[in-house]
Amino acid sequence: MDWIPFAEGRYGIERAFLVRRAAPVGVALEEAVLEVAEGRGGRRTLSGRGRLRPLLLVELLEEADELDLWLDLGEGFKYRLPAPRIQSGKVFSPGTSSFLQFLPSRPWEPVGDPEFESFVSGLRLLAEPPPRP
């Protein structure tokens, strides 16, 4: 059974969070987009991208290697993508964003709206320190 419930196309993601699996600490992705394409044998494939500050990703990975991606595609369409394969730009200038691309390593898990909101309300988002004067 195909686990991707969307037709081929590009979908805006309302909210996306890359999160440490062991603790509710994460980084928000900006301008996140999900792409569904038809792959070999007519099976749908999923990929996506979003912008973030690479220094925050480095900080996130300093404490844990196991990350999950929480995705909000609108009411009734919320998912946890366990252990996505990620690639990010290598720009480390403070305040500079780069694109992060993600691919599933296994099917995502649907999450109910209340569960998603509860998770997000307990999430601590990493932020860059203010610039020094």
GROMACS .gro file of N, CA and C in nm:
model
  399
    1MET      N    1   0.083  -0.119   0.000
    1MET     CA    2   0.000   0.000   0.000
    1MET      C    3   0.087   0.125   0.000
    2ASP      N    4   0.048   0.222  -0.079
    2ASP     CA    5   0.122   0.346  -0.090
    2ASP      C    6   0.090   0.434   0.031
    3TRP      N    7   0.192   0.485   0.100
    3TRP     CA    8   0.172   0.563   0.222
    3TRP      C    9   0.163   0.713   0.195
    4ILE      N   10   0.178   0.756   0.072
    4ILE     CA   11   0.170   0.898   0.038
    4ILE      C   12   0.030   0.928  -0.014
    5PRO      N   13  -0.052   1.001   0.062
    5PRO     CA   14  -0.192   1.021   0.024
    5PRO      C   15  -0.216   1.137  -0.072
    6PHE      N   16  -0.110   1.194  -0.129
    6PHE     CA   17  -0.123   1.310  -0.215
    6PHE      C   18  -0.091   1.277  -0.360
    7ALA      N   19  -0.156   1.347  -0.451
    7ALA     CA   20  -0.128   1.333  -0.594
    7ALA      C   21   0.005   1.400  -0.626
    8GLU      N   22   0.055   1.371  -0.743
    8GLU     CA   23   0.179   1.431  -0.788
    8GLU      C   24   0.166   1.583  -0.786
    9GLY      N   25   0.265   1.651  -0.733
    9GLY     CA   26   0.263   1.796  -0.728
    9GLY      C   27   0.349   1.851  -0.617
   10ARG      N   28   0.341   1.982  -0.600
   10ARG     CA   29   0.418   2.053  -0.497
   10ARG      C   30   0.318   2.109  -0.396
   11TYR      N   31   0.350   2.091  -0.267
   11TYR     CA   32   0.260   2.131  -0.160
   11TYR      C   33   0.335   2.219  -0.060
   12GLY      N   34   0.276   2.331  -0.023
   12GLY     CA   35   0.332   2.416   0.080
   12GLY      C   36   0.314   2.351   0.216
   13ILE      N   37   0.413   2.365   0.299
   13ILE     CA   38   0.408   2.312   0.435
   13ILE      C   39   0.387   2.431   0.527
   14GLU      N   40   0.281   2.428   0.605
   14GLU     CA   41   0.251   2.540   0.694
   14GLU      C   42   0.355   2.556   0.804
   15ARG      N   43   0.393   2.444   0.867
   15ARG     CA   44   0.496   2.445   0.970
   15ARG      C   45   0.577   2.316   0.959
   16ALA      N   46   0.708   2.329   0.980
   16ALA     CA   47   0.796   2.213   0.978
   16ALA      C   48   0.903   2.232   1.085
   17PHE      N   49   0.929   2.125   1.159
   17PHE     CA   50   1.026   2.130   1.269
   17PHE      C   51   1.117   2.007   1.261
   18LEU      N   52   1.246   2.030   1.257
   18LEU     CA   53   1.344   1.924   1.268
   18LEU      C   54   1.378   1.912   1.416
   19VAL      N   55   1.356   1.793   1.473
   19VAL     CA   56   1.355   1.779   1.619
   19VAL      C   57   1.442   1.661   1.663
   20ARG      N   58   1.512   1.682   1.774
   20ARG     CA   59   1.585   1.571   1.836
   20ARG      C   60   1.484   1.468   1.883
   21ARG      N   61   1.510   1.344   1.854
   21ARG     CA   62   1.418   1.239   1.895
   21ARG      C   63   1.415   1.223   2.047
   22ALA      N   64   1.529   1.240   2.113
   22ALA     CA   65   1.537   1.213   2.256
   22ALA      C   66   1.486   1.328   2.343
   23ALA      N   67   1.470   1.446   2.287
   23ALA     CA   68   1.428   1.562   2.368
   23ALA      C   69   1.348   1.657   2.280
   24PRO      N   70   1.254   1.730   2.338
   24PRO     CA   71   1.172   1.822   2.258
   24PRO      C   72   1.246   1.953   2.226
   25VAL      N   73   1.354   1.941   2.149
   25VAL     CA   74   1.434   2.056   2.107
   25VAL      C   75   1.444   2.049   1.956
   26GLY      N   76   1.425   2.163   1.889
   26GLY     CA   77   1.428   2.157   1.745
   26GLY      C   78   1.457   2.290   1.678
   27VAL      N   79   1.448   2.286   1.547
   27VAL     CA   80   1.471   2.401   1.460
   27VAL      C   81   1.353   2.408   1.364
   28ALA      N   82   1.300   2.529   1.346
   28ALA     CA   83   1.190   2.548   1.250
   28ALA      C   84   1.248   2.566   1.110
   29LEU      N   85   1.182   2.505   1.013
   29LEU     CA   86   1.215   2.527   0.873
   29LEU      C   87   1.124   2.636   0.818
   30GLU      N   88   1.178   2.725   0.739
   30GLU     CA   89   1.102   2.830   0.675
   30GLU      C   90   1.083   2.796   0.528
   31GLU      N   91   0.977   2.849   0.469
   31GLU     CA   92   0.951   2.831   0.326
   31GLU      C   93   0.956   2.683   0.287
   32ALA      N   94   0.902   2.598   0.370
   32ALA     CA   95   0.909   2.454   0.347
   32ALA      C   96   0.809   2.410   0.240
   33VAL      N   97   0.854   2.318   0.156
   33VAL     CA   98   0.775   2.267   0.045
   33VAL      C   99   0.793   2.116   0.037
   34LEU      N  100   0.686   2.047   0.006
   34LEU     CA  101   0.686   1.902  -0.012
   34LEU      C  102   0.660   1.874  -0.159
   35GLU      N  103   0.733   1.782  -0.217
   35GLU     CA  104   0.713   1.745  -0.357
   35GLU      C  105   0.682   1.596  -0.368
   36VAL      N  106   0.576   1.567  -0.440
   36VAL     CA  107   0.537   1.429  -0.467
   36VAL      C  108   0.552   1.407  -0.617
   37ALA      N  109   0.623   1.302  -0.653
   37ALA     CA  110   0.646   1.270  -0.793
   37ALA      C  111   0.613   1.123  -0.816
   38GLU      N  112   0.591   1.090  -0.940
   38GLU     CA  113   0.569   0.949  -0.974
   38GLU      C  114   0.703   0.886  -1.004
   39GLY      N  115   0.732   0.781  -0.930
   39GLY     CA  116   0.859   0.711  -0.946
   39GLY      C  117   0.845   0.588  -1.032
   40ARG      N  118   0.940   0.501  -1.021
   40ARG     CA  119   0.939   0.376  -1.098
   40ARG      C  120   0.818   0.292  -1.063
   41GLY      N  121   0.761   0.233  -1.163
   41GLY     CA  122   0.648   0.144  -1.142
   41GLY      C  123   0.522   0.216  -1.098
   42GLY      N  124   0.518   0.348  -1.115
   42GLY     CA  125   0.400   0.424  -1.079
   42GLY      C  126   0.387   0.455  -0.931
   43ARG      N  127   0.487   0.418  -0.853
   43ARG     CA  128   0.483   0.449  -0.708
   43ARG      C  129   0.522   0.594  -0.687
   44ARG      N  130   0.453   0.658  -0.596
   44ARG     CA  131   0.483   0.797  -0.564
   44ARG      C  132   0.606   0.806  -0.475
   45THR      N  133   0.684   0.911  -0.497
   45THR     CA  134   0.801   0.939  -0.414
   45THR      C  135   0.783   1.075  -0.349
   46LEU      N  136   0.851   1.094  -0.239
   46LEU     CA  137   0.836   1.215  -0.162
   46LEU      C  138   0.973   1.277  -0.136
   47SER      N  139   0.980   1.408  -0.147
   47SER     CA  140   1.099   1.483  -0.108
   47SER      C  141   1.053   1.620  -0.063
   48GLY      N  142   1.141   1.695  -0.004
   48GLY     CA  143   1.104   1.827   0.039
   48GLY      C  144   1.226   1.912   0.069
   49ARG      N  145   1.196   2.038   0.096
   49ARG     CA  146   1.303   2.130   0.130
   49ARG      C  147   1.247   2.245   0.213
   50GLY      N  148   1.337   2.312   0.280
   50GLY     CA  149   1.302   2.430   0.358
   50GLY      C  150   1.430   2.504   0.392
   51ARG      N  151   1.415   2.626   0.437
   51ARG     CA  152   1.530   2.709   0.473
   51ARG      C  153   1.550   2.705   0.625
   52LEU      N  154   1.677   2.708   0.664
   52LEU     CA  155   1.712   2.719   0.804
   52LEU      C  156   1.849   2.780   0.817
   53ARG      N  157   1.886   2.810   0.939
   53ARG     CA  158   2.020   2.861   0.967
   53ARG      C  159   2.109   2.740   0.996
   54PRO      N  160   2.211   2.716   0.912
   54PRO     CA  161   2.296   2.598   0.931
   54PRO      C  162   2.361   2.589   1.069
   55LEU      N  163   2.392   2.704   1.130
   55LEU     CA  164   2.452   2.699   1.264
   55LEU      C  165   2.356   2.636   1.364
   56LEU      N  166   2.226   2.658   1.346
   56LEU     CA  167   2.128   2.596   1.435
   56LEU      C  168   2.122   2.446   1.414
   57LEU      N  169   2.137   2.402   1.289
   57LEU     CA  170   2.139   2.259   1.261
   57LEU      C  171   2.261   2.194   1.327
   58VAL      N  172   2.375   2.261   1.319
   58VAL     CA  173   2.496   2.209   1.383
   58VAL      C  174   2.473   2.197   1.534
   59GLU      N  175   2.413   2.300   1.594
   59GLU     CA  176   2.384   2.295   1.738
   59GLU      C  177   2.289   2.180   1.771
   60LEU      N  178   2.189   2.162   1.688
   60LEU     CA  179   2.093   2.054   1.709
   60LEU      C  180   2.163   1.918   1.705
   61LEU      N  181   2.254   1.901   1.611
   61LEU     CA  182   2.324   1.773   1.594
   61LEU      C  183   2.434   1.750   1.697
   62GLU      N  184   2.476   1.854   1.770
   62GLU     CA  185   2.580   1.837   1.872
   62GLU      C  186   2.534   1.746   1.985
   63GLU      N  187   2.406   1.748   2.012
   63GLU     CA  188   2.353   1.670   2.125
   63GLU      C  189   2.294   1.536   2.084
   64ALA      N  190   2.256   1.521   1.957
   64ALA     CA  191   2.192   1.396   1.914
   64ALA      C  192   2.201   1.381   1.763
   65ASP      N  193   2.219   1.257   1.720
   65ASP     CA  194   2.221   1.229   1.577
   65ASP      C  195   2.085   1.187   1.524
   66GLU      N  196   1.997   1.144   1.613
   66GLU     CA  197   1.866   1.096   1.570
   66GLU      C  198   1.766   1.211   1.569
   67LEU      N  199   1.721   1.245   1.449
   67LEU     CA  200   1.627   1.354   1.431
   67LEU      C  201   1.500   1.304   1.364
   68ASP      N  202   1.390   1.371   1.393
   68ASP     CA  203   1.263   1.348   1.325
   68ASP      C  204   1.217   1.481   1.267
   69LEU      N  205   1.135   1.474   1.165
   69LEU     CA  206   1.080   1.593   1.103
   69LEU      C  207   0.929   1.592   1.123
   70TRP      N  208   0.876   1.696   1.187
   70TRP     CA  209   0.733   1.709   1.211
   70TRP      C  210   0.678   1.807   1.109
   71LEU      N  211   0.575   1.766   1.037
   71LEU     CA  212   0.521   1.844   0.926
   71LEU      C  213   0.373   1.874   0.945
   72ASP      N  214   0.337   1.998   0.923
   72ASP     CA  215   0.198   2.042   0.929
   72ASP      C  216   0.160   2.090   0.789
   73LEU      N  217   0.077   2.011   0.722
   73LEU     CA  218   0.031   2.047   0.588
   73LEU      C  219  -0.112   2.101   0.590
   74GLY      N  220  -0.162   2.133   0.707
   74GLY     CA  221  -0.297   2.185   0.721
   74GLY      C  222  -0.380   2.094   0.809
   75GLU      N  223  -0.501   2.138   0.838
   75GLU     CA  224  -0.589   2.064   0.928
   75GLU      C  225  -0.611   1.922   0.878
   76GLY      N  226  -0.585   1.826   0.965
   76GLY     CA  227  -0.603   1.685   0.932
   76GLY      C  228  -0.488   1.622   0.856
   77PHE      N  229  -0.381   1.700   0.830
   77PHE     CA  230  -0.267   1.649   0.754
   77PHE      C  231  -0.137   1.684   0.826
   78LYS      N  232  -0.114   1.615   0.936
   78LYS     CA  233   0.007   1.635   1.014
   78LYS      C  234   0.080   1.503   1.025
   79TYR      N  235   0.214   1.510   1.016
   79TYR     CA  236   0.293   1.387   1.007
   79TYR      C  237   0.423   1.401   1.084
   80ARG      N  238   0.475   1.286   1.128
   80ARG     CA  239   0.610   1.276   1.182
   80ARG      C  240   0.688   1.187   1.086
   81LEU      N  241   0.794   1.243   1.030
   81LEU     CA  242   0.880   1.168   0.939
   81LEU      C  243   1.002   1.125   1.019
   82PRO      N  244   1.007   0.996   1.058
   82PRO     CA  245   1.119   0.951   1.141
   82PRO      C  246   1.249   0.942   1.061
   83ALA      N  247   1.356   0.989   1.123
   83ALA     CA  248   1.492   0.977   1.069
   83ALA      C  249   1.503   1.011   0.921
   84PRO      N  250   1.464   1.133   0.882
   84PRO     CA  251   1.477   1.167   0.740
   84PRO      C  252   1.623   1.177   0.699
   85ARG      N  253   1.649   1.151   0.574
   85ARG     CA  254   1.783   1.175   0.519
   85ARG      C  255   1.786   1.324   0.484
   86ILE      N  256   1.886   1.394   0.536
   86ILE     CA  257   1.892   1.538   0.513
   86ILE      C  258   2.024   1.580   0.450
   87GLN      N  259   2.016   1.686   0.371
   87GLN     CA  260   2.134   1.750   0.314
   87GLN      C  261   2.112   1.899   0.333
   88SER      N  262   2.217   1.969   0.375
   88SER     CA  263   2.204   2.112   0.398
   88SER      C  264   2.324   2.183   0.340
   89GLY      N  265   2.303   2.312   0.312
   89GLY     CA  266   2.412   2.395   0.264
   89GLY      C  267   2.521   2.407   0.369
   90LYS      N  268   2.637   2.449   0.326
   90LYS     CA  269   2.752   2.456   0.415
   90LYS      C  270   2.789   2.601   0.448
   91VAL      N  271   2.691   2.689   0.450
   91VAL     CA  272   2.715   2.829   0.483
   91VAL      C  273   2.704   2.845   0.634
   92PHE      N  274   2.807   2.895   0.698
   92PHE     CA  275   2.806   2.906   0.844
   92PHE      C  276   2.816   3.049   0.893
   93SER      N  277   2.787   3.145   0.808
   93SER     CA  278   2.786   3.284   0.851
   93SER      C  279   2.664   3.308   0.938
   94PRO      N  280   2.682   3.373   1.052
   94PRO     CA  281   2.567   3.401   1.138
   94PRO      C  282   2.460   3.479   1.062
   95GLY      N  283   2.337   3.442   1.084
   95GLY     CA  284   2.226   3.511   1.021
   95GLY      C  285   2.197   3.470   0.878
   96THR      N  286   2.278   3.381   0.823
   96THR     CA  287   2.257   3.338   0.685
   96THR      C  288   2.180   3.206   0.683
   97SER      N  289   2.079   3.199   0.597
   97SER     CA  290   2.000   3.077   0.582
   97SER      C  291   2.046   3.001   0.459
   98SER      N  292   2.023   2.872   0.460
   98SER     CA  293   2.047   2.791   0.342
   98SER      C  294   1.937   2.686   0.335
   99PHE      N  295   1.927   2.623   0.221
   99PHE     CA  296   1.824   2.521   0.204
   99PHE      C  297   1.868   2.389   0.263
  100LEU      N  298   1.772   2.322   0.321
  100LEU     CA  299   1.788   2.185   0.370
  100LEU      C  300   1.694   2.101   0.285
  101GLN      N  301   1.744   1.993   0.230
  101GLN     CA  302   1.660   1.899   0.155
  101GLN      C  303   1.640   1.776   0.240
  102PHE      N  304   1.521   1.717   0.231
  102PHE     CA  305   1.495   1.596   0.307
  102PHE      C  306   1.425   1.492   0.221
  103LEU      N  307   1.457   1.368   0.254
  103LEU     CA  308   1.397   1.251   0.189
  103LEU      C  309   1.359   1.154   0.300
  104PRO      N  310   1.251   1.082   0.283
  104PRO     CA  311   1.215   0.983   0.386
  104PRO      C  312   1.310   0.864   0.382
  105SER      N  313   1.338   0.811   0.500
  105SER     CA  314   1.412   0.685   0.508
  105SER      C  315   1.314   0.570   0.530
  106ARG      N  316   1.193   0.606   0.570
  106ARG     CA  317   1.082   0.511   0.585
  106ARG      C  318   0.952   0.592   0.585
  107PRO      N  319   0.838   0.527   0.577
  107PRO     CA  320   0.711   0.601   0.570
  107PRO      C  321   0.689   0.693   0.691
  108TRP      N  322   0.621   0.803   0.663
  108TRP     CA  323   0.586   0.893   0.773
  108TRP      C  324   0.470   0.838   0.852
  109GLU      N  325   0.452   0.894   0.970
  109GLU     CA  326   0.345   0.849   1.059
  109GLU      C  327   0.244   0.963   1.072
  110PRO      N  328   0.117   0.939   1.039
  110PRO     CA  329   0.016   1.043   1.059
  110PRO      C  330   0.004   1.076   1.208
  111VAL      N  331  -0.016   1.204   1.237
  111VAL     CA  332  -0.030   1.252   1.374
  111VAL      C  333  -0.161   1.331   1.380
  112GLY      N  334  -0.241   1.307   1.481
  112GLY     CA  335  -0.364   1.382   1.497
  112GLY      C  336  -0.335   1.529   1.527
  113ASP      N  337  -0.429   1.615   1.489
  113ASP     CA  338  -0.412   1.758   1.514
  113ASP      C  339  -0.385   1.789   1.661
  114PRO      N  340  -0.462   1.733   1.757
  114PRO     CA  341  -0.436   1.763   1.899
  114PRO      C  342  -0.297   1.717   1.944
  115GLU      N  343  -0.255   1.599   1.898
  115GLU     CA  344  -0.122   1.548   1.936
  115GLU      C  345  -0.012   1.638   1.880
  116PHE      N  346  -0.030   1.683   1.756
  116PHE     CA  347   0.070   1.770   1.693
  116PHE      C  348   0.080   1.901   1.771
  117GLU      N  349  -0.033   1.962   1.801
  117GLU     CA  350  -0.033   2.089   1.873
  117GLU      C  351   0.026   2.074   2.013
  118SER      N  352  -0.002   1.964   2.079
  118SER     CA  353   0.055   1.939   2.210
  118SER      C  354   0.207   1.926   2.200
  119PHE      N  355   0.255   1.855   2.099
  119PHE     CA  356   0.398   1.839   2.079
  119PHE      C  357   0.464   1.975   2.055
  120VAL      N  358   0.407   2.053   1.965
  120VAL     CA  359   0.465   2.182   1.930
  120VAL      C  360   0.464   2.277   2.050
  121SER      N  361   0.360   2.272   2.132
  121SER     CA  362   0.354   2.362   2.247
  121SER      C  363   0.464   2.331   2.348
  122GLY      N  364   0.514   2.208   2.351
  122GLY     CA  365   0.622   2.171   2.442
  122GLY      C  366   0.760   2.175   2.378
  123LEU      N  367   0.767   2.218   2.254
  123LEU     CA  368   0.893   2.219   2.179
  123LEU      C  369   0.974   2.344   2.211
  124ARG      N  370   1.102   2.327   2.238
  124ARG     CA  371   1.193   2.441   2.256
  124ARG      C  372   1.271   2.459   2.127
  125LEU      N  373   1.249   2.573   2.063
  125LEU     CA  374   1.317   2.601   1.937
  125LEU      C  375   1.451   2.669   1.963
  126LEU      N  376   1.553   2.621   1.895
  126LEU     CA  377   1.685   2.684   1.905
  126LEU      C  378   1.683   2.815   1.828
  127ALA      N  379   1.755   2.911   1.879
  127ALA     CA  380   1.766   3.042   1.813
  127ALA      C  381   1.910   3.089   1.824
  128GLU      N  382   1.953   3.166   1.725
  128GLU     CA  383   2.087   3.220   1.729
  128GLU      C  384   2.096   3.331   1.832
  129PRO      N  385   2.209   3.343   1.898
  129PRO     CA  386   2.223   3.454   1.993
  129PRO      C  387   2.226   3.586   1.915
  130PRO      N  388   2.185   3.695   1.981
  130PRO     CA  389   2.189   3.823   1.912
  130PRO      C  390   2.331   3.862   1.877
  131PRO      N  391   2.349   3.939   1.769
  131PRO     CA  392   2.487   3.979   1.731
  131PRO      C  393   2.553   4.063   1.840
  132ARG      N  394   2.682   4.050   1.850
  132ARG     CA  395   2.758   4.128   1.949
  132ARG      C  396   2.774   4.270   1.898
  133PRO      N  397   2.768   4.366   1.991
  133PRO     CA  398   2.784   4.508   1.949
  133PRO      C  399   2.926   4.540   1.908
   0.00000   0.00000   0.00000
